PDB file of C-alpha atoms in Angstrom:
ATOM      1  CA  MET A   1      99.741  95.625 109.263  1.00 86.00           C
ATOM      2  CA  HIS A   2     101.487  94.435 105.733  1.00 84.00           C
ATOM      3  CA  GLU A   3     104.028  92.759 107.448  1.00 84.00           C
ATOM      4  CA  GLU A   4     101.345  90.322 108.891  1.00 83.00           C
ATOM      5  CA  LEU A   5      99.909  90.078 105.690  1.00 85.00           C
ATOM      6  CA  GLU A   6     103.018  89.427 103.973  1.00 86.00           C
ATOM      7  CA  ASN A   7     103.751  86.580 106.561  1.00 83.00           C
ATOM      8  CA  PHE A   8     100.073  84.909 105.848  1.00 82.00           C
ATOM      9  CA  GLU A   9     100.882  84.789 101.788  1.00 83.00           C
ATOM     10  CA  ARG A  10     104.351  83.270 102.529  1.00 84.00           C
ATOM     11  CA  ASN A  11     103.098  80.593 104.831  1.00 79.00           C
ATOM     12  CA  LEU A  12     100.216  79.886 102.382  1.00 81.00           C
ATOM     13  CA  VAL A  13      97.413  80.571 105.473  1.00 84.00           C
ATOM     14  CA  TRP A  14      94.698  80.775 103.314  1.00 88.00           C
ATOM     15  CA  ASP A  15      92.962  80.968  99.959  1.00 90.00           C
ATOM     16  CA  LEU A  16      90.326  83.896  99.065  1.00 92.00           C
ATOM     17  CA  VAL A  17      87.127  82.050  98.183  1.00 93.00           C
ATOM     18  CA  GLU A  18      83.400  82.667  97.310  1.00 93.00           C
ATOM     19  CA  PRO A  19      81.619  82.317 100.590  1.00 91.00           C
ATOM     20  CA  PRO A  20      79.560  78.949 101.220  1.00 90.00           C
ATOM     21  CA  PRO A  21      76.027  78.970 101.669  1.00 87.00           C
ATOM     22  CA  ASN A  22      75.803  77.168 105.069  1.00 83.00           C
ATOM     23  CA  CYS A  23      78.792  79.138 107.070  1.00 77.00           C
ATOM     24  CA  ARG A  24      78.919  82.184 108.637  1.00 83.00           C
ATOM     25  CA  PRO A  25      82.351  83.648 108.370  1.00 88.00           C
ATOM     26  CA  ILE A  26      84.476  84.572 111.781  1.00 87.00           C
ATOM     27  CA  GLY A  27      85.368  88.289 112.003  1.00 88.00           C
ATOM     28  CA  THR A  28      88.752  89.176 112.308  1.00 87.00           C
ATOM     29  CA  LYS A  29      90.200  92.353 113.719  1.00 86.00           C
ATOM     30  CA  TRP A  30      93.689  94.127 114.252  1.00 86.00           C
ATOM     31  CA  VAL A  31      95.423  93.825 117.521  1.00 86.00           C
ATOM     32  CA  PHE A  32      98.425  96.360 118.211  1.00 89.00           C
ATOM     33  CA  LYS A  33     101.206  96.189 120.657  1.00 87.00           C
ATOM     34  CA  ASN A  34     104.491  98.360 121.334  1.00 87.00           C
ATOM     35  CA  LYS A  35     107.087  96.108 121.402  1.00 85.00           C
ATOM     36  CA  GLN A  36     109.758  97.933 124.387  1.00 86.00           C
ATOM     37  CA  ASP A  37     113.554  97.474 125.259  1.00 87.00           C
ATOM     38  CA  GLU A  38     114.634  96.532 128.588  1.00 88.00           C
ATOM     39  CA  ASP A  39     114.630 100.380 129.572  1.00 89.00           C
ATOM     40  CA  GLY A  40     111.081 100.461 128.596  1.00 87.00           C
ATOM     41  CA  MET A  41     111.198 102.494 125.452  1.00 88.00           C
ATOM     42  CA  VAL A  42     108.953 101.696 122.319  1.00 86.00           C
ATOM     43  CA  VAL A  43     111.171 100.206 120.014  1.00 87.00           C
ATOM     44  CA  ARG A  44     108.892  98.562 117.555  1.00 86.00           C
ATOM     45  CA  ASN A  45     104.821  98.662 116.902  1.00 85.00           C
ATOM     46  CA  LYS A  46     103.485  95.192 116.190  1.00 85.00           C
ATOM     47  CA  ALA A  47     100.139  94.302 114.621  1.00 85.00           C
ATOM     48  CA  ARG A  48      98.560  90.963 114.832  1.00 84.00           C
ATOM     49  CA  LEU A  49      95.365  89.598 112.896  1.00 85.00           C
ATOM     50  CA  VAL A  50      93.038  87.794 115.215  1.00 82.00           C
ATOM     51  CA  ALA A  51      89.426  86.071 115.084  1.00 77.00           C
ATOM     52  CA  GLN A  52      86.939  88.459 116.591  1.00 76.00           C
ATOM     53  CA  GLY A  53      85.149  87.252 119.937  1.00 65.00           C
ATOM     54  CA  ILE A  54      88.194  85.925 121.365  1.00 52.00           C
ATOM     55  CA  ASP A  55      89.758  88.065 124.083  1.00 46.00           C
ATOM     56  CA  TYR A  56      93.301  88.677 123.015  1.00 43.00           C
ATOM     57  CA  GLU A  57      94.649  89.092 126.658  1.00 47.00           C
ATOM     58  CA  GLU A  58      93.039  86.232 128.299  1.00 47.00           C
ATOM     59  CA  THR A  59      94.149  83.459 125.502  1.00 45.00           C
ATOM     60  CA  PHE A  60      96.816  81.034 126.321  1.00 47.00           C
ATOM     61  CA  ALA A  61     100.292  81.773 124.905  1.00 53.00           C
ATOM     62  CA  PRO A  62     102.760  78.907 124.075  1.00 59.00           C
ATOM     63  CA  VAL A  63     105.354  80.184 126.219  1.00 66.00           C
ATOM     64  CA  ALA A  64     107.912  78.405 128.628  1.00 74.00           C
ATOM     65  CA  ARG A  65     107.559  78.815 132.312  1.00 81.00           C
ATOM     66  CA  LEU A  66     110.639  80.323 133.874  1.00 86.00           C
ATOM     67  CA  GLU A  67     110.782  77.439 135.865  1.00 90.00           C
ATOM     68  CA  ALA A  68     111.266  75.205 133.018  1.00 87.00           C
ATOM     69  CA  ILE A  69     113.812  77.222 131.255  1.00 87.00           C
ATOM     70  CA  ARG A  70     115.968  77.388 134.851  1.00 91.00           C
ATOM     71  CA  ILE A  71     115.766  73.518 134.985  1.00 93.00           C
ATOM     72  CA  LEU A  72     116.833  73.119 131.346  1.00 90.00           C
ATOM     73  CA  LEU A  73     119.940  75.407 131.999  1.00 91.00           C
ATOM     74  CA  ALA A  74     120.911  73.540 135.106  1.00 94.00           C
ATOM     75  CA  PHE A  75     120.559  70.393 133.300  1.00 93.00           C
ATOM     76  CA  ALA A  76     122.470  71.628 130.468  1.00 92.00           C
ATOM     77  CA  ALA A  77     125.510  72.985 132.750  1.00 94.00           C
ATOM     78  CA  SER A  78     125.803  69.727 134.601  1.00 96.00           C
ATOM     79  CA  LYS A  79     126.077  67.683 131.717  1.00 94.00           C
ATOM     80  CA  GLY A  80     128.296  70.171 129.782  1.00 94.00           C
ATOM     81  CA  PHE A  81     125.858  70.660 126.637  1.00 92.00           C
ATOM     82  CA  LYS A  82     125.893  73.885 124.687  1.00 91.00           C
ATOM     83  CA  LEU A  83     122.648  75.604 124.206  1.00 87.00           C
ATOM     84  CA  GLN A  84     121.150  77.522 121.120  1.00 84.00           C
ATOM     85  CA  GLN A  85     118.255  79.891 121.338  1.00 78.00           C
ATOM     86  CA  ILE A  86     116.355  80.572 118.239  1.00 70.00           C
ATOM     87  CA  ASP A  87     112.898  82.647 117.269  1.00 59.00           C
ATOM     88  CA  VAL A  88     110.591  81.154 115.229  1.00 54.00           C
ATOM     89  CA  LYS A  89     108.832  84.213 113.166  1.00 54.00           C
ATOM     90  CA  SER A  90     105.318  83.769 112.861  1.00 50.00           C
ATOM     91  CA  ALA A  91     105.657  80.642 114.449  1.00 50.00           C
ATOM     92  CA  PHE A  92     101.698  80.080 114.926  1.00 51.00           C
ATOM     93  CA  LEU A  93     101.249  80.114 111.306  1.00 49.00           C
ATOM     94  CA  ASN A  94     102.680  76.831 110.701  1.00 50.00           C
ATOM     95  CA  GLY A  95      99.839  75.104 112.300  1.00 58.00           C
ATOM     96  CA  PHE A  96      97.833  73.153 109.963  1.00 65.00           C
ATOM     97  CA  ILE A  97      93.804  72.861 110.873  1.00 69.00           C
ATOM     98  CA  GLU A  98      91.376  69.952 110.106  1.00 71.00           C
ATOM     99  CA  GLU A  99      88.144  72.075 110.129  1.00 77.00           C
ATOM    100  CA  GLU A 100      86.715  74.068 107.515  1.00 82.00           C
ATOM    101  CA  VAL A 101      87.283  77.777 108.846  1.00 83.00           C
ATOM    102  CA  TYR A 102      86.269  80.863 106.990  1.00 88.00           C
ATOM    103  CA  VAL A 103      87.191  84.197 108.132  1.00 88.00           C
ATOM    104  CA  ARG A 104      85.929  88.042 106.626  1.00 90.00           C
ATOM    105  CA  GLN A 105      88.497  89.817 104.874  1.00 89.00           C
ATOM    106  CA  PRO A 106      90.604  92.111 107.321  1.00 87.00           C
ATOM    107  CA  PRO A 107      89.417  95.511 108.007  1.00 85.00           C
ATOM    108  CA  GLY A 108      91.030  97.986 105.624  1.00 86.00           C
ATOM    109  CA  PHE A 109      92.635  95.364 103.348  1.00 88.00           C
ATOM    110  CA  GLU A 110      88.972  93.890 101.464  1.00 87.00           C
ATOM    111  CA  SER A 111      89.649  93.132  97.621  1.00 88.00           C
ATOM    112  CA  ALA A 112      88.277  95.884  95.758  1.00 87.00           C
ATOM    113  CA  LYS A 113      87.056  93.044  93.248  1.00 92.00           C
ATOM    114  CA  PHE A 114      85.933  90.431  95.445  1.00 91.00           C
ATOM    115  CA  SER A 115      84.589  92.481  98.282  1.00 88.00           C
ATOM    116  CA  ASP A 116      82.117  89.832  99.826  1.00 88.00           C
ATOM    117  CA  TRP A 117      84.494  86.961  99.418  1.00 93.00           C
ATOM    118  CA  VAL A 118      85.939  85.030 102.495  1.00 92.00           C
ATOM    119  CA  TYR A 119      89.452  83.434 103.155  1.00 90.00           C
ATOM    120  CA  LYS A 120      89.192  79.739 103.867  1.00 90.00           C
ATOM    121  CA  LEU A 121      91.964  79.040 106.291  1.00 87.00           C
ATOM    122  CA  ARG A 122      94.699  76.349 105.250  1.00 85.00           C
ATOM    123  CA  LYS A 123      96.455  77.207 108.666  1.00 80.00           C
ATOM    124  CA  ALA A 124      95.337  78.189 112.033  1.00 71.00           C
ATOM    125  CA  LEU A 125      94.739  82.112 112.584  1.00 67.00           C
ATOM    126  CA  LEU A 126      95.243  83.320 116.283  1.00 57.00           C
ATOM    127  CA  TRP A 127      92.312  82.174 118.291  1.00 48.00           C
ATOM    128  CA  THR A 128      90.342  80.819 115.551  1.00 50.00           C
ATOM    129  CA  LYS A 129      87.339  78.777 116.213  1.00 48.00           C
ATOM    130  CA  THR A 130      85.454  76.537 113.713  1.00 45.00           C
ATOM    131  CA  CYS A 131      82.628  77.490 112.039  1.00 44.00           C
ATOM    132  CA  ASP A 132      78.721  75.843 113.308  1.00 42.00           C
TER     133      ASP A 132
END
């Protein structure tokens, strides 16, 4: 959880602000997942902070389909291209948002001095919706 929040700080995802009078902030919750190796052994525990009210398992993930990867590999092989793979850590934290979106402080990580304040998002939190 600390690693996730450090990524938020490093990527300037949000600012802690006094809540505006005309907007109810979106709740946040922690979603936990075990990362496994090819043998099914747990190698790492992951925590993601997501917007409440959206089903984590039912949300689209921007991942390439296996068929698309195979086509790319076949094309590259036929042309003699060299391919490289990269992993963008916390890639979802790079998307700016235009709307004003406010979320509650993460459970277990509320500010002692500003416990009633909220975070105004600069960038998209996983599965956020805009305020009404």
